[in-house]
mmCIF file of C-alpha atoms and ligand atoms in Angstrom:
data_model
loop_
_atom_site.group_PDB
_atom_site.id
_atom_site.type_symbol
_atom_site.label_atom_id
_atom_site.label_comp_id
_atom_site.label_asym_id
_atom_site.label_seq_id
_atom_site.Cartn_x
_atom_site.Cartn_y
_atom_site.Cartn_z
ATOM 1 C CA UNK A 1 15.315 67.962 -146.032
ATOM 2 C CA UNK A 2 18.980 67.042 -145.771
ATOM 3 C CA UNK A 3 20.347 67.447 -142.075
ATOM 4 C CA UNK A 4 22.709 70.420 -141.605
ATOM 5 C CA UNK A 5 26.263 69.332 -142.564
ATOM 6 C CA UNK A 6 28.494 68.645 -139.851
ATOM 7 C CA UNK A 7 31.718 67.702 -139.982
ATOM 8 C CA UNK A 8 34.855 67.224 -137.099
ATOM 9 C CA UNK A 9 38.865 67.637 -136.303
ATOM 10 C CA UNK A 10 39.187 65.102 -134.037
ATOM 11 C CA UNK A 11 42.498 65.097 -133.055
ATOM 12 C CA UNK A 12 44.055 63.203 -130.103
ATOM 13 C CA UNK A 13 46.316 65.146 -127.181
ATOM 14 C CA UNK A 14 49.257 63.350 -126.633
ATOM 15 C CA UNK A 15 51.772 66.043 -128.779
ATOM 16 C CA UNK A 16 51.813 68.823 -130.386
ATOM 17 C CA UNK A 17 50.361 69.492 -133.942
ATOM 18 C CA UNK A 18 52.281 69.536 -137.073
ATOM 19 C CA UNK A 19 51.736 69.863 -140.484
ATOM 20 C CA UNK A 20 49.847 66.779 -141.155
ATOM 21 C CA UNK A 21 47.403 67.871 -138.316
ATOM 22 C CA UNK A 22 47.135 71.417 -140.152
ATOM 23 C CA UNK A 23 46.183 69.845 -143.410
ATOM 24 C CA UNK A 24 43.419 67.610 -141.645
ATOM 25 C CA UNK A 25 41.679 70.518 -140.150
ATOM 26 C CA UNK A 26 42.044 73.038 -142.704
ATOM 27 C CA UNK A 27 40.623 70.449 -145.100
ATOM 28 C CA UNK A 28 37.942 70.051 -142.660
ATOM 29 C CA UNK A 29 36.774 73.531 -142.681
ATOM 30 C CA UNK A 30 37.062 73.715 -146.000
ATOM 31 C CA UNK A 31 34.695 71.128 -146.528
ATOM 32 C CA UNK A 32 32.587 72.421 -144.459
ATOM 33 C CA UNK A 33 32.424 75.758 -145.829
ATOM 34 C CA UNK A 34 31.998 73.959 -149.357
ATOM 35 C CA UNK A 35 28.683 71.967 -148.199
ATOM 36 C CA UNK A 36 27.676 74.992 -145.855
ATOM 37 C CA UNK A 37 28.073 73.039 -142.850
ATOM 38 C CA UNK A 38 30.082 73.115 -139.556
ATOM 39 C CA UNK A 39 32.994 71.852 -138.360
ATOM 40 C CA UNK A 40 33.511 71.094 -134.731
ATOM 41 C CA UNK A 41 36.225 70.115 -133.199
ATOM 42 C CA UNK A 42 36.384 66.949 -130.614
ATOM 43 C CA UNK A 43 39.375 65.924 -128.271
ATOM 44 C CA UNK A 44 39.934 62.481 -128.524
ATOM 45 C CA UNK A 45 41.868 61.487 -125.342
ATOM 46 C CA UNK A 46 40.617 58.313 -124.229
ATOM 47 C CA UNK A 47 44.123 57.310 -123.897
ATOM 48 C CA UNK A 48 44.674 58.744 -120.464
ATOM 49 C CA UNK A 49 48.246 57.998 -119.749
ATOM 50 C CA UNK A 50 49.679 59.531 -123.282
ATOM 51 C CA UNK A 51 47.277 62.517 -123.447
ATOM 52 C CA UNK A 52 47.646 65.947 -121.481
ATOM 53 C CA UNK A 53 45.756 69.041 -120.867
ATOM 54 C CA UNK A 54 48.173 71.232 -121.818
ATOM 55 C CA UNK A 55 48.637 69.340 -125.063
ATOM 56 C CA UNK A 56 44.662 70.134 -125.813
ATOM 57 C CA UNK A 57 45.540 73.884 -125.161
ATOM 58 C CA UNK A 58 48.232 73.878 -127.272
ATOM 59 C CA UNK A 59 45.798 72.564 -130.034
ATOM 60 C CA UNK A 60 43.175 74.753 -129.397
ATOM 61 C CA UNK A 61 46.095 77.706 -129.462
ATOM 62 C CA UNK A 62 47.798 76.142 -132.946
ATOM 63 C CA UNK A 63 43.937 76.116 -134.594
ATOM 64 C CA UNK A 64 43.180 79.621 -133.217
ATOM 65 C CA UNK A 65 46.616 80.459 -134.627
ATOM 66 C CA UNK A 66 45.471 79.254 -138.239
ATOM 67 C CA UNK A 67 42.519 81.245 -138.201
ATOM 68 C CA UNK A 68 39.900 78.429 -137.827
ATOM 69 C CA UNK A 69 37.049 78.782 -134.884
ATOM 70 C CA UNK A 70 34.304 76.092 -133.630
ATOM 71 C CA UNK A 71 31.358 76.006 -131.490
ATOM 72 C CA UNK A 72 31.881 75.567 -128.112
ATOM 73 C CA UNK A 73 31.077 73.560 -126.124
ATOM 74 C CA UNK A 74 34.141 71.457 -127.410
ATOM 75 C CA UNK A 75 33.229 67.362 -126.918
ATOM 76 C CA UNK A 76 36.567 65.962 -124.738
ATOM 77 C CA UNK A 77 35.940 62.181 -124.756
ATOM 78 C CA UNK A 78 37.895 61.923 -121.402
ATOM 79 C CA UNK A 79 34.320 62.920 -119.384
ATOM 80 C CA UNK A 80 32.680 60.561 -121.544
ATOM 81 C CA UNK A 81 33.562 57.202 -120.539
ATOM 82 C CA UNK A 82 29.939 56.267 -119.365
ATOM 83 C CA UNK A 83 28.871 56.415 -122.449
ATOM 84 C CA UNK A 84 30.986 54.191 -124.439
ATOM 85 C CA UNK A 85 30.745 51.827 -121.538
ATOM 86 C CA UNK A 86 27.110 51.431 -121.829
ATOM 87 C CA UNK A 87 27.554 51.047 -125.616
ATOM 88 C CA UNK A 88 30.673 48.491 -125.271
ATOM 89 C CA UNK A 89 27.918 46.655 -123.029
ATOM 90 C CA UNK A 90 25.136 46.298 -125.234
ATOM 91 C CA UNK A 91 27.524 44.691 -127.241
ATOM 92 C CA UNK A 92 28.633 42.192 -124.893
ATOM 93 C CA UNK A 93 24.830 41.437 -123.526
ATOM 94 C CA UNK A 94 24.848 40.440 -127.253
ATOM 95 C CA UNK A 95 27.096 38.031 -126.602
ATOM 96 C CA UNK A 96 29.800 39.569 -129.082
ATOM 97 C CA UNK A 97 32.577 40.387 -126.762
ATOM 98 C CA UNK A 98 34.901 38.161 -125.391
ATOM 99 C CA UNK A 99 37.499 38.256 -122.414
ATOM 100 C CA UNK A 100 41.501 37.973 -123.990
ATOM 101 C CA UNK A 101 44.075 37.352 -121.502
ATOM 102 C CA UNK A 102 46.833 37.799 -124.312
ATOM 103 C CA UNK A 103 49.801 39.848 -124.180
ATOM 104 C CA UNK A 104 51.255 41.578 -127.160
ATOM 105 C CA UNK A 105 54.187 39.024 -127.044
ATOM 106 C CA UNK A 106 52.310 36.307 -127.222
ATOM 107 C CA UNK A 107 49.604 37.580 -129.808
ATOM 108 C CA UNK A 108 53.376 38.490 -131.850
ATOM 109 C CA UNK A 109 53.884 34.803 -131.370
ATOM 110 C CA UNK A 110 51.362 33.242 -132.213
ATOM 111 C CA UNK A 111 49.999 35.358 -135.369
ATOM 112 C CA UNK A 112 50.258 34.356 -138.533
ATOM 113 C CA UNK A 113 48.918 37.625 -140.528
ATOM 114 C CA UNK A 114 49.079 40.945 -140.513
ATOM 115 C CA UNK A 115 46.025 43.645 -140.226
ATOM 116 C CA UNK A 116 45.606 46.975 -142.533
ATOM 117 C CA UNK A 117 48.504 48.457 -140.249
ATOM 118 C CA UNK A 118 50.863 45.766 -140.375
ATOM 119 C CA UNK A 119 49.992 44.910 -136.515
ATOM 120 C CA UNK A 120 49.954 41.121 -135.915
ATOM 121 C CA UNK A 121 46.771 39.796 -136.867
ATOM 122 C CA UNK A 122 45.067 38.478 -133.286
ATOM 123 C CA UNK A 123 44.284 34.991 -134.018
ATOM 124 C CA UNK A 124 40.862 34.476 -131.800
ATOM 125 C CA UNK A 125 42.840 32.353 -129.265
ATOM 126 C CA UNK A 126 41.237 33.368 -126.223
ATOM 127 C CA UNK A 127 37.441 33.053 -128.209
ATOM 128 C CA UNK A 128 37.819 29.042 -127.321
ATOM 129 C CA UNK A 129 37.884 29.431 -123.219
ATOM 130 C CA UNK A 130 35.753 28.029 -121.667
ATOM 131 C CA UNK A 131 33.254 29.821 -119.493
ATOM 132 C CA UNK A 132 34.765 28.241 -116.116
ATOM 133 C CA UNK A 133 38.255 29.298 -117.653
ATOM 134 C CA UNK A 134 37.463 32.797 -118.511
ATOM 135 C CA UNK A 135 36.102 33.263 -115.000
ATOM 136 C CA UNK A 136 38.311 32.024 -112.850
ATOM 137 C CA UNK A 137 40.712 34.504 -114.706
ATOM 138 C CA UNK A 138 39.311 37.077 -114.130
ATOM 139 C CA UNK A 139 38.507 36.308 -110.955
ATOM 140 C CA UNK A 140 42.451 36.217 -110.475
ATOM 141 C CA UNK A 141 42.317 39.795 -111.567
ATOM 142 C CA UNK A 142 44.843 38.608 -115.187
ATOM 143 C CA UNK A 143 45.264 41.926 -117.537
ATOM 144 C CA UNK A 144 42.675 41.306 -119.724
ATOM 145 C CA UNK A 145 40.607 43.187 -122.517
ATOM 146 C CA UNK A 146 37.379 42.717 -124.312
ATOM 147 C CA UNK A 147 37.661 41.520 -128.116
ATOM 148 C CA UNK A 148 34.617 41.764 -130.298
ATOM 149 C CA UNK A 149 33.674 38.646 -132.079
ATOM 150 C CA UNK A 150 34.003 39.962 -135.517
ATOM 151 C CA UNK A 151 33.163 36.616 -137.470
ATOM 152 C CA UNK A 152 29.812 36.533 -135.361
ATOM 153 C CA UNK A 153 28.806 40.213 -135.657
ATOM 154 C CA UNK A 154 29.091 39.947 -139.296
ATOM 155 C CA UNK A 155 27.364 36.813 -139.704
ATOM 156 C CA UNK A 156 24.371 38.954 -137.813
ATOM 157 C CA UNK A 157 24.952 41.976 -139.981
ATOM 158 C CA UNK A 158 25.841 40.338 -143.165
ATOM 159 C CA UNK A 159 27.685 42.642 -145.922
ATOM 160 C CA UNK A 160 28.366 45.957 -145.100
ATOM 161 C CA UNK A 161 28.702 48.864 -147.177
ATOM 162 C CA UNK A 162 29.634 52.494 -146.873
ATOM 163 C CA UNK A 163 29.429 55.988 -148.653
ATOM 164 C CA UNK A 164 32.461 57.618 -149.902
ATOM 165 C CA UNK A 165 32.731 60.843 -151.012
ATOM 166 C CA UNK A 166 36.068 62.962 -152.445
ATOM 167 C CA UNK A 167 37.848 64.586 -153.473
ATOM 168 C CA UNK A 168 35.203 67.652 -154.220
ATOM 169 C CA UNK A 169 33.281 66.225 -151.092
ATOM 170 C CA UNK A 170 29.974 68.033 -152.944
ATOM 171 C CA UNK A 171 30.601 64.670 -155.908
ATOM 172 C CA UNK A 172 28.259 62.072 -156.177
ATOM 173 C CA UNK A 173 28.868 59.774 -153.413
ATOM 174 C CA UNK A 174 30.211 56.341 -153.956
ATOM 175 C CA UNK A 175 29.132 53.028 -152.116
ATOM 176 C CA UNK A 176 31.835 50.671 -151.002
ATOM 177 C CA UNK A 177 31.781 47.265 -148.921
ATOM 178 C CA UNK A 178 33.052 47.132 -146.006
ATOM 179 C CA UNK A 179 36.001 44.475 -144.865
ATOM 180 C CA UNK A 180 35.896 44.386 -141.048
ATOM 181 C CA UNK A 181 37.482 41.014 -140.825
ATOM 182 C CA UNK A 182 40.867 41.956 -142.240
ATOM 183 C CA UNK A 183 40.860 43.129 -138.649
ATOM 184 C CA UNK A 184 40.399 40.116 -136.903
ATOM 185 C CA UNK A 185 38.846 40.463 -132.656
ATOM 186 C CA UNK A 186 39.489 44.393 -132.186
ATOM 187 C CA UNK A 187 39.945 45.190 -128.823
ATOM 188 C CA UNK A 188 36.908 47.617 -127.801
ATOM 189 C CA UNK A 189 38.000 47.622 -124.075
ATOM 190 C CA UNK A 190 40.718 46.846 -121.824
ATOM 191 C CA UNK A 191 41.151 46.867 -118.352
ATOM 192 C CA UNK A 192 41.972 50.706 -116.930
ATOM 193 C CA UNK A 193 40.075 52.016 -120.122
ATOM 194 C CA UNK A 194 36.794 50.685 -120.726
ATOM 195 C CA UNK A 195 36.639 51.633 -123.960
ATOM 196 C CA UNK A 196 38.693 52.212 -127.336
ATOM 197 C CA UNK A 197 39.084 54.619 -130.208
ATOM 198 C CA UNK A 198 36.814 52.584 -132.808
ATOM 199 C CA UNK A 199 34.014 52.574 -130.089
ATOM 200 C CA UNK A 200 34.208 56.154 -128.688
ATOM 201 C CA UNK A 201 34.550 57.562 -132.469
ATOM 202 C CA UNK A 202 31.547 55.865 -133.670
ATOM 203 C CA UNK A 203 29.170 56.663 -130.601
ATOM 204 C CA UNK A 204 30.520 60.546 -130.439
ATOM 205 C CA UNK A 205 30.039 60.778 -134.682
ATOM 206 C CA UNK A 206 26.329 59.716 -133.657
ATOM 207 C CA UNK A 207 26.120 61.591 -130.588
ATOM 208 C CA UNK A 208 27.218 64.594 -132.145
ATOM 209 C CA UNK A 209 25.191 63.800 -135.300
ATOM 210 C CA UNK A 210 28.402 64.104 -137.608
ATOM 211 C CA UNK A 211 27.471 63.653 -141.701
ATOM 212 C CA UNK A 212 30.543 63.791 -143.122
ATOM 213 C CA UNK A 213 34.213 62.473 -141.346
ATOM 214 C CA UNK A 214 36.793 64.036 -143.090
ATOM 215 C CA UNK A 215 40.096 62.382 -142.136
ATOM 216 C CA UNK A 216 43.490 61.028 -143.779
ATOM 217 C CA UNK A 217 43.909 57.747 -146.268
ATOM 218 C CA UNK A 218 45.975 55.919 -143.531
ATOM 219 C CA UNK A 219 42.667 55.809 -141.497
ATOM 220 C CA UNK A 220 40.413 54.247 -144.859
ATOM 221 C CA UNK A 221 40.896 50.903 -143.645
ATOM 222 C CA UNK A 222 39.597 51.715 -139.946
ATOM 223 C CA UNK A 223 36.695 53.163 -141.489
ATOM 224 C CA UNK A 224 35.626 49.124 -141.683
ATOM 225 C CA UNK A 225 35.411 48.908 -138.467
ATOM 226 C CA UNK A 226 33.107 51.849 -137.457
ATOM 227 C CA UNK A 227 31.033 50.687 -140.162
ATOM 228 C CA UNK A 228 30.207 47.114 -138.272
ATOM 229 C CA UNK A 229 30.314 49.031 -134.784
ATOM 230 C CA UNK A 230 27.462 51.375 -136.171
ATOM 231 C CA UNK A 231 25.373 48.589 -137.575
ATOM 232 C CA UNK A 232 25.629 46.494 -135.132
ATOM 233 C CA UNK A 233 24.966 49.695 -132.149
ATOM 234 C CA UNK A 234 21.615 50.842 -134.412
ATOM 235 C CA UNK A 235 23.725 54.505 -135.174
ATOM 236 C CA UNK A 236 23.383 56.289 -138.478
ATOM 237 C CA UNK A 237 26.605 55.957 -141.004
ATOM 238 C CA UNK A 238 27.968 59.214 -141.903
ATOM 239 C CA UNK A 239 29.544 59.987 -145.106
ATOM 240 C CA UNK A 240 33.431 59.396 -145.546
ATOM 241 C CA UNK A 241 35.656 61.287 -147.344
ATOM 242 C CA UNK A 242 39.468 59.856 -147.366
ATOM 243 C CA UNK A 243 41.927 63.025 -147.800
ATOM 244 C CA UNK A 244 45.571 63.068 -148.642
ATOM 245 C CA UNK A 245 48.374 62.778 -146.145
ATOM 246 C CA UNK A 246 51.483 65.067 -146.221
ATOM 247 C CA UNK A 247 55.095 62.893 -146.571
ATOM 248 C CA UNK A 248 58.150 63.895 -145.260
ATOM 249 C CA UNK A 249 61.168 64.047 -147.731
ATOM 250 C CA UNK A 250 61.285 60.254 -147.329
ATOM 251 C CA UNK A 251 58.113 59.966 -148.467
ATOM 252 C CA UNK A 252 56.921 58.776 -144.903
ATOM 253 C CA UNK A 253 53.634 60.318 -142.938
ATOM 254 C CA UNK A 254 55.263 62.728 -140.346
ATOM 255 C CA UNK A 255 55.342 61.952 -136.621
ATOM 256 C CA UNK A 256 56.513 64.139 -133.798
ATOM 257 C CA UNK A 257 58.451 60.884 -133.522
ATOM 258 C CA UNK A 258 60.397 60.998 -136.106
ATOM 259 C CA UNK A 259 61.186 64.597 -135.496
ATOM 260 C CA UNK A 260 58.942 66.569 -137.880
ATOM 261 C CA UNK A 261 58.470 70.051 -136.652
ATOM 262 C CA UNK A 262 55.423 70.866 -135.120
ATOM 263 C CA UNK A 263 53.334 74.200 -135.914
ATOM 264 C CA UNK A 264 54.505 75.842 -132.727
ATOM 265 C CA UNK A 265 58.702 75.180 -133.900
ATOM 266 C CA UNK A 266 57.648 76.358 -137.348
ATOM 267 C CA UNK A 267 56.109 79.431 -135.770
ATOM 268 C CA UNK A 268 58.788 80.337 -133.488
ATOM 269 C CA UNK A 269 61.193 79.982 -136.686
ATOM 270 C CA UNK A 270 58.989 82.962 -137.872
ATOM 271 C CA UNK A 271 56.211 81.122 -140.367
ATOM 272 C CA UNK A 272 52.862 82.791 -140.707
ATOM 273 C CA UNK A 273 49.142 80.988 -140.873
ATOM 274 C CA UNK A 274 49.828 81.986 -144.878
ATOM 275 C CA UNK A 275 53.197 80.282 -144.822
ATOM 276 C CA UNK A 276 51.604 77.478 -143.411
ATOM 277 C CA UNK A 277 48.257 77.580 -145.904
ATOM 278 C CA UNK A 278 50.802 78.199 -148.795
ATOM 279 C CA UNK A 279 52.539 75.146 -148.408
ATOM 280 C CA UNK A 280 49.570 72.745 -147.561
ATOM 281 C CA UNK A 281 48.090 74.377 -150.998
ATOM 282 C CA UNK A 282 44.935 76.259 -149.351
HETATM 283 N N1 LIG B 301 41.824 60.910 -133.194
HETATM 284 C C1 LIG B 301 42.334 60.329 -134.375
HETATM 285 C C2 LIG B 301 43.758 60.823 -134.629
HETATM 286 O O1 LIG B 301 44.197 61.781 -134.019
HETATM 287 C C3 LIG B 301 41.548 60.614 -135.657
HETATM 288 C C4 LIG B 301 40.096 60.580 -135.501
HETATM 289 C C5 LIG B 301 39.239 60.170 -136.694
HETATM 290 O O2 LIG B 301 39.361 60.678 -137.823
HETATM 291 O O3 LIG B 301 38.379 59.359 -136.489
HETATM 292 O O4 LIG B 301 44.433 60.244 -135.445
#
């Protein structure tokens, strides 16, 4: 028998929602609803210094507000951090994490690519230390964070694929290969937070036995990622279904940052939950 569809909003703290965010999670439950399933809901504040309590009650207020309910209890990856720890070091008993002593000026520097997001691609210079090297600084206490060793995991996983389904997330689902190296050495845990957001998403989709992750087209690429993480962790591969994003009149994603209003302006400019389902086309 198939497992009892579950699916997540897994949105991070550190603003308020807007209509992108909307979108997400009323897609969400709308998938769920269509496959019969569940959708939770998971905080994903790892991030200490950008996210804030009151930011998670304003999202909890804003999804309330929109009509859409989960089970409690809620999973807040903030009281979780033993847990990706212990996973972050199985990898590196594995030998596939590596100190990096680089700062994002240097890495700037010295790259000569770009990853999926247009960051500088991290060019593995820290992988050649030598042991002696790599203790001593850290014995100095240097800022440092813990790469994985992509080209070695996949040379122990060998090729990696993934299922894709979308946009009627009930379709037949499609396989697809994963690229994880586009990514180069992703950091999976840096001094003051021992772990990242590839790592804790993968472990809490497990955790919390996820089967579908419904999330935007801008995060397709990262799904790569998870993909090695969960191979190489022993964690079952959910299904992936890649949704649309909503553009601003420039045709760019919105971003409290580059002012688009959030849910909580549009409501106190007198939208309703319809207004807002009107325009998102639910
Ligand atoms: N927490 C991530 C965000 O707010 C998305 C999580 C995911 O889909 O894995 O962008």
């Amino acid at each position: 028998m198939s497992p009892n569809p579950l699916l997540r909003f897994a949105p991070s703290p550190n603003g308020r929602l807007h209509l992108g965010h909307a979108y997400s999670a009323l897609h969400t439950w709308r998938c769920a609803s269509q496959l019969g399933g569940t959708a939770l809901l998971r905080i994903e504040d790892v991030d200490v210094e950008r996210c804030k309590p009151e930011f998670t009650a304003a999202i909890m207020e804003d999804l309330h507000w929109l009509g859409l309910d989960w089970p409690e209890p809620v999973l807040v990856q903030s009281k979780r951090f033993d847990l990706y720890v212990e996973a972050g070091d199985r990898l590196r008993n594995r030998d596939l994490l590596y100190p990096c002593f680089c700062s994002r000026a240097e890495i700037a520097a010295q790259a000569t690519q770009t990853d999926p997001d247009g960051a500088p691609l991290y060019p593995g210079t820290c992988k050649h230390l030598s042991t002696t090297e790599q203790i001593d600084r850290l014995g100095r206490g240097d800022p440092v964070q813990f790469r994985l060793n992509t080209e070695e995991a996949l040379a122990r996983t060998g090729m990696l694929t993934f299922t894709v389904v979308g946009p009627l997330i009930t379709d037949r689902p499609q396989i697809r290969y994963a690229r994880p190296e586009r990514w180069g050495d992703v950091v999976l845990q840096r001094k003051g937070t021992p772990t990242s957001y590839h790592l804790s998403v993968v472990v809490d989709d497990a955790d919390q036995a996820i089967t579908h992750v419904t999330r935007g087209r801008d995060m397709e690429a990262a799904t790569d990622i998870h993909v090695l993480l969960q191979m190489l962790l022993g964690l079952p591969s959910p299904r992936y279904h890649f949704h649309r994003l909503i553009l601003d009149g420039e045709g760019r994603k919105l971003s409290k940052s580059k002012g688009s209003p959030s849910l909580a302006d549009l409501r106190a400019s007198g939208w309703t939950p319809d207004d807002v389902r009107r325009e998102l086309g639910f």
